[in-house]
Amino acid sequence: MTQRRTKIKDILNSDKSEYKVNIKGWVRSFRNNQFIAVNDGSCMGNLQVVIELGTDEAIVKAINTGVSVSVDGTVIPSQGRGQKYEVKADTITILGECDPEKFPLQLKNKPSLEYLREIAHLRFRTNTFGAVFRVRHTLAYAIHKFFNDRGFVYLHTPIITASDAEGAGEMFKVTTLPFDNAPHNEDGTIDFKEDFFGRATNLTVSGQLEAELGAMAFSEVYTFGPTFRAENSNTARHLAEFWMIEPEVAFNDIYDNMDLAEDLLQYIIDYAMKNNREDLEFLAQRLADEEKQKPMNERSELGLIEKLEFVLNNKFERITYTDAINILLESPAYKKKKFQYDVSWGIDMQSEHERYLVEKHFKKPVIVTGYPKEIKAFYMRQNDDGKTVAAMDILAPGIGEIVGGSQREERLDKLTQRMQEMHIPVDEMYWYLDTRRFGAVPHAGFGLGFERVVLFVTGMTNIRDVIPFPRTPKNAEF
Ligand code: 4AD
Ligand code: MG
């Protein structure tokens, strides 16, 4: 019988040798007809497999980058530099061949991230994407652990919904009606009563409204699921399908909300630093190499690891929207007309403004509160000034907005009035308003964009490179 497979990570991390193993994985390189670097994805490092001179010619010929192999052999201290252990092969079996003339990963020397996006189905097999997706996994796990350890209930909110939680109308429709022969009402509009759910439905843009219902019973809940936005923004920070973490906490106000978001971010960064050190160090080096290509004045001052450590060791800056606008108005960038978009109280800050605040002015993550109510969603709690709401956005260096949240308007009259002003269908949303009718309490929550936090932690610069299969305008390959 063949031996049970040992993970390469366990071999490299152990402190023993002189024992028999079976390993399986994919060949990353083959040198001198003798040294095979095998990777099984369990860690960044490859295991060096040494084959005996005189191994079957046919097998030696078949070994190439990309080939999958099974190796039985003995773990021994490595003679070569760069690794502590290697495996001396007794037998080697080719599981799946790989033609080097056709293998897309091998057709280019140093394939660019753009090229790898075109072969996203294979890019997991590179060091960079191996590291990114192991870190992504760890962050997801750390998020669940953070909330679980604090007694939150993980609530699965629906993916198909009839409501537009953000009131922004950027939704993908879900329907089984035939496009060319949809039933119509007398006024010419589509008759969704005939549709699968008997009403118009769409993919969710946020699980918040349903999370609020849960918070009114469990006190502390969170959702962590896919969200969909049909906004036509082809930027390095927008996806049409992304994952969002949305905690919702009864009895919390906007300050508790800020504390929770800051704790969550620091916790998961710390967790990744402790559990994915090797991956992060690799990504830090990758970023440093990339930075070297940039002109001096555009290079970031901190390396990836230093940046993460800085975030762990420093409180986020907390400022009001009004202060933020004043800082921008006073900035050399504004005075020298460096901003593309104008600045005045009331604007929805553009990413150039957000990045100025975090990268140039404060040089750390910033929590901005008290936004004008006109630019924020209907559910945010209205401040006494009549102009602003208890909103909070967290802005991160290199990314811009990473978290958006608020204290919620728990006063039924104020909420209903705001919904009417913003043309949100009050009757249809009776279920949401019931939380304000039956035992309403102050509460608050936020949404953390998962891919944005993965960008931040991995130091990658394009959001398409931190989700396995990105969905963006005109792109849903794989
Ligand atoms: O600020 P947003 O729109 O807030 C909400 O959806 C609230 N319902 C959250 C809540 O209070 N429970 O989105 C929250 C976060 C943003 O800060 C951003 O990080 C991320 O979601 N996000 C996107 N990430 C990738 N691609 C997009 N198109 C995104 N839109 C928002
Ligand atoms: Mg937002």
mmCIF file of C-alpha atoms and ligand atoms in Angstrom, residues 166 205-206 208 229 231 237-239 242 244 246 248 379 401-406 408 445-449 452 463, ligand 1:
data_model
loop_
_atom_site.group_PDB
_atom_site.id
_atom_site.type_symbol
_atom_site.label_atom_id
_atom_site.label_comp_id
_atom_site.label_asym_id
_atom_site.label_seq_id
_atom_site.Cartn_x
_atom_site.Cartn_y
_atom_site.Cartn_z
ATOM 1 C CA GLU A 166 -28.246 51.022 -0.235
ATOM 2 C CA VAL A 205 -25.994 44.850 -2.624
ATOM 3 C CA SER A 206 -25.705 44.401 1.151
ATOM 4 C CA GLN A 208 -27.357 44.982 6.315
ATOM 5 C CA ARG A 229 -23.120 45.853 -7.628
ATOM 6 C CA GLU A 231 -21.874 49.963 -11.003
ATOM 7 C CA ARG A 237 -10.812 48.915 -6.388
ATOM 8 C CA HIS A 238 -14.246 47.927 -7.700
ATOM 9 C CA LEU A 239 -15.714 44.538 -8.409
ATOM 10 C CA PHE A 242 -17.321 41.134 -3.944
ATOM 11 C CA MET A 244 -18.551 41.929 2.492
ATOM 12 C CA GLU A 246 -21.278 43.306 7.986
ATOM 13 C CA GLU A 248 -24.656 44.792 13.308
ATOM 14 C CA TYR A 379 -30.893 54.435 7.261
ATOM 15 C CA GLU A 401 -12.510 53.519 1.617
ATOM 16 C CA ILE A 402 -12.251 50.110 3.209
ATOM 17 C CA VAL A 403 -15.191 50.312 5.651
ATOM 18 C CA GLY A 404 -18.509 52.119 5.373
ATOM 19 C CA GLY A 405 -20.916 52.134 8.290
ATOM 20 C CA SER A 406 -23.101 54.135 10.626
ATOM 21 C CA ARG A 408 -28.737 53.536 12.420
ATOM 22 C CA GLY A 445 -22.960 48.453 12.139
ATOM 23 C CA PHE A 446 -20.635 48.638 9.201
ATOM 24 C CA GLY A 447 -19.533 46.890 6.049
ATOM 25 C CA LEU A 448 -15.938 45.880 5.522
ATOM 26 C CA GLY A 449 -15.085 45.179 1.897
ATOM 27 C CA ARG A 452 -10.220 45.787 -0.079
ATOM 28 C CA ILE A 463 -8.568 44.190 -6.736
HETATM 29 O O1 4AD B 1 -20.041 51.666 1.919
HETATM 30 P P1 4AD B 1 -20.873 50.518 1.476
HETATM 31 O O2 4AD B 1 -21.687 50.687 0.242
HETATM 32 O O3 4AD B 1 -21.793 50.157 2.718
HETATM 33 C C1 4AD B 1 -22.798 49.256 2.763
HETATM 34 O O4 4AD B 1 -23.117 48.500 1.885
HETATM 35 C C2 4AD B 1 -23.466 49.207 4.107
HETATM 36 N N1 4AD B 1 -24.746 48.502 3.973
HETATM 37 C C3 4AD B 1 -22.552 48.521 5.081
HETATM 38 C C4 4AD B 1 -23.134 48.445 6.460
HETATM 39 O O5 4AD B 1 -23.219 49.447 7.135
HETATM 40 N N2 4AD B 1 -23.522 47.261 6.909
HETATM 41 O O6 4AD B 1 -19.945 49.240 1.270
HETATM 42 C C5 4AD B 1 -19.159 48.775 2.346
HETATM 43 C C6 4AD B 1 -17.763 48.436 1.878
HETATM 44 C C7 4AD B 1 -17.004 49.621 1.291
HETATM 45 O O7 4AD B 1 -16.425 50.398 2.292
HETATM 46 C C8 4AD B 1 -15.968 48.913 0.435
HETATM 47 O O8 4AD B 1 -14.882 48.465 1.248
HETATM 48 C C9 4AD B 1 -16.719 47.702 -0.062
HETATM 49 O O9 4AD B 1 -17.813 47.497 0.809
HETATM 50 N N3 4AD B 1 -17.223 47.902 -1.419
HETATM 51 C C10 4AD B 1 -16.689 47.340 -2.528
HETATM 52 N N4 4AD B 1 -15.649 46.513 -2.676
HETATM 53 C C11 4AD B 1 -15.352 46.099 -3.931
HETATM 54 N N5 4AD B 1 -16.056 46.455 -5.020
HETATM 55 C C12 4AD B 1 -17.116 47.292 -4.924
HETATM 56 N N6 4AD B 1 -17.812 47.614 -6.008
HETATM 57 C C13 4AD B 1 -17.476 47.768 -3.622
HETATM 58 N N7 4AD B 1 -18.445 48.576 -3.144
HETATM 59 C C14 4AD B 1 -18.275 48.643 -1.825
#
